[in-house]
Amino acid sequence: MTLLLLAGLGACDRQSPPSGQDQANSSAQVPPTSGEATGASQSADGAFSFTLDRSKAGSAAPDFPFTGPDGKDMTLQDFAGRPVLVNLWATWCAPCVAEMPTLDAVAKAHGKQGLAVLTISQDSQGESVVKPFFAKHKLPHLKGWIDPENQFGFHYATGMLPTSVLYDRQGKEMVRVVGAMDWNSQEGHDLIQAALES
């Protein structure tokens, strides 16, 4: 239970967007069922705190559309044959923002091996806040994908941002990372390597 509380402290409660965020688009806080949490870690400075959840391993990727920076809709099926790391985040979520440079580093290091890193915003204002965020932050290997209906957030139902879900080359879920992870860590490296070898 203590580990779950630590994970919650390091992540943004989806029920608490700042003023101006549409409360109706926030998923409810959903407690994990027994046996979901398989591990947790927190950095010494508390910047990263997460829980690993393998309870949905083997589930097929959802087929919800999401919007790219070019305004075109895509689905996860458009990345068939590649391992995919889906990261749900929001511009107002401090742990999400702290995690972004580590996701950018992973995209840079493993993009040539086929890994797709999709940072899908759950901001209710969509492009009007996501585009300025990417203009301000140096994240050259990431794109500002948008989930205007928050379908991914409702589907994953972790109740926390950031939430990352790693899919293998067959489009099957491998693991969920609930909270912010340093993807440059050994644990992050091991998860990515497993996906690349799938």
XYZ file of C-alpha atoms in Angstrom:
198
model
C 0.000 0.000 0.000
C 2.895 2.352 0.810
C 4.329 1.800 -2.662
C 1.019 2.740 -4.256
C 0.864 5.925 -2.192
C 4.406 6.838 -3.272
C 3.432 6.265 -6.897
C 0.428 8.524 -6.457
C 2.555 11.313 -5.008
C 4.796 11.345 -8.062
C 1.974 11.512 -10.569
C -0.776 13.969 -11.367
C -4.224 13.089 -10.149
C -6.407 13.156 -13.249
C -9.215 14.540 -11.109
C -7.296 17.728 -10.378
C -6.622 19.622 -13.606
C -5.967 23.302 -13.159
C -8.570 25.948 -13.637
C -9.676 25.995 -17.252
C -9.399 22.239 -17.744
C -12.660 20.444 -18.457
C -13.390 18.325 -15.400
C -15.687 16.113 -17.458
C -12.698 14.964 -19.502
C -10.810 13.693 -16.458
C -11.099 10.021 -15.733
C -11.988 8.957 -12.221
C -9.361 7.801 -9.772
C -9.368 4.024 -10.201
C -7.651 1.929 -7.537
C -5.684 -1.023 -8.919
C -7.151 -4.442 -8.355
C -5.278 -6.975 -6.286
C -2.075 -8.181 -7.886
C -1.763 -5.423 -10.503
C 1.255 -3.617 -9.075
C 4.397 -5.605 -9.748
C 7.022 -3.072 -8.761
C 7.632 0.523 -7.827
C 10.569 2.868 -7.704
C 11.247 6.416 -6.650
C 14.296 8.550 -7.335
C 16.228 9.980 -4.403
C 14.978 13.493 -5.154
C 11.381 12.302 -5.620
C 11.183 13.552 -9.223
C 10.232 10.130 -10.576
C 7.810 7.769 -8.908
C 5.920 4.996 -10.671
C 4.297 1.601 -10.405
C 4.570 -1.153 -12.999
C 1.347 -2.947 -13.911
C 1.448 -6.131 -15.996
C -2.133 -7.184 -15.264
C -3.284 -6.263 -18.810
C -0.306 -7.867 -20.604
C -1.384 -9.486 -23.866
C -4.328 -7.116 -24.432
C -4.643 -5.704 -27.933
C -3.935 -2.006 -28.486
C -7.094 0.130 -28.706
C -8.119 1.531 -32.088
C -9.104 5.047 -30.987
C -8.112 7.849 -33.348
C -5.747 10.547 -32.138
C -4.531 13.638 -33.923
C -0.996 14.376 -35.099
C 0.725 17.758 -35.285
C -0.274 17.896 -38.955
C -3.960 17.673 -37.976
C -4.394 14.174 -39.433
C -5.977 11.356 -37.429
C -4.107 8.123 -36.827
C -4.565 4.984 -34.740
C -2.060 2.688 -33.049
C -2.704 0.226 -35.881
C -0.856 2.665 -38.168
C 2.307 1.619 -36.288
C 1.785 -2.111 -36.875
C 4.977 -4.147 -36.818
C 6.770 -1.660 -34.537
C 7.044 -1.594 -30.762
C 5.115 1.424 -29.467
C 5.432 3.406 -26.251
C 2.251 5.420 -25.610
C 2.668 8.195 -23.048
C -0.411 10.017 -21.752
C 0.487 13.414 -20.347
C -0.732 16.987 -19.930
C 1.007 20.359 -20.072
C -0.194 21.204 -16.528
C 1.226 17.975 -15.014
C 4.678 18.610 -13.471
C 5.782 14.922 -13.362
C 4.721 14.602 -17.019
C 6.900 17.562 -17.977
C 9.844 16.183 -15.943
C 9.553 12.838 -17.754
C 9.472 14.327 -21.273
C 13.253 14.751 -21.787
C 13.791 11.088 -20.893
C 11.150 10.066 -23.447
C 12.857 12.270 -26.032
C 16.168 10.518 -25.294
C 14.521 7.100 -25.758
C 12.984 8.202 -29.064
C 16.395 9.410 -30.227
C 18.234 6.270 -29.089
C 15.759 3.680 -30.369
C 13.802 5.320 -33.193
C 16.118 3.814 -35.805
C 15.385 0.383 -34.313
C 11.689 0.933 -34.989
C 10.437 2.127 -31.605
C 7.602 4.667 -31.868
C 7.290 6.990 -28.860
C 3.878 8.669 -28.895
C 3.315 11.456 -26.372
C -0.467 11.815 -26.501
C -1.757 14.904 -24.704
C -4.826 14.697 -22.496
C -5.165 18.497 -22.363
C -8.772 19.526 -23.009
C -7.553 22.644 -24.884
C -5.698 20.450 -27.381
C -3.422 22.099 -29.938
C -3.801 25.560 -28.378
C -1.662 24.449 -25.402
C 0.276 21.518 -26.893
C 1.796 23.429 -29.815
C 3.234 26.214 -27.574
C 4.562 23.564 -25.171
C 6.605 21.897 -27.907
C 7.731 25.288 -29.216
C 9.066 26.171 -25.763
C 10.696 22.854 -24.817
C 13.513 21.274 -26.791
C 12.124 17.820 -27.560
C 13.169 17.283 -31.184
C 12.414 13.549 -31.268
C 8.842 13.804 -29.942
C 5.644 15.068 -31.548
C 2.602 16.691 -30.012
C -0.107 14.074 -30.510
C -3.567 14.975 -29.167
C -6.399 12.817 -27.823
C -9.249 15.359 -28.022
C -11.851 13.052 -26.483
C -9.497 11.618 -23.806
C -10.377 8.149 -25.055
C -6.994 6.720 -24.104
C -7.285 8.042 -20.554
C -10.707 6.494 -20.095
C -9.562 3.218 -21.692
C -6.433 2.828 -19.547
C -8.370 4.003 -16.459
C -5.350 4.451 -14.195
C -6.618 7.800 -12.939
C -3.071 9.200 -13.107
C -0.890 11.205 -15.431
C 1.588 10.389 -16.707
C 0.638 6.865 -17.704
C 2.737 5.011 -20.267
C 1.810 1.763 -22.005
C 4.374 -0.296 -23.897
C 3.215 -2.476 -26.814
C 5.194 -5.181 -28.588
C 5.569 -5.490 -32.369
C 2.315 -7.476 -32.539
C 0.341 -4.639 -30.921
C -0.047 -6.485 -27.609
C 0.354 -4.680 -24.310
C 3.489 -5.593 -22.346
C 3.406 -3.287 -19.318
C 1.882 -0.081 -17.968
C 3.951 2.482 -16.133
C 1.686 4.501 -13.868
C 3.530 7.648 -12.824
C 6.725 9.268 -14.066
C 9.697 7.062 -14.966
C 13.230 8.055 -15.869
C 13.320 6.174 -19.164
C 17.125 6.524 -19.169
C 17.306 4.324 -16.052
C 18.270 0.635 -16.169
C 14.656 -0.339 -15.545
C 13.477 1.855 -18.415
C 16.197 0.469 -20.666
C 15.185 -3.122 -19.831
C 11.524 -2.460 -20.668
C 12.404 -0.855 -24.003
C 14.834 -3.635 -24.860
C 12.157 -6.266 -24.225
C 9.820 -4.444 -26.615
C 12.509 -4.152 -29.282
C 13.163 -7.893 -29.040
C 9.458 -8.787 -29.286
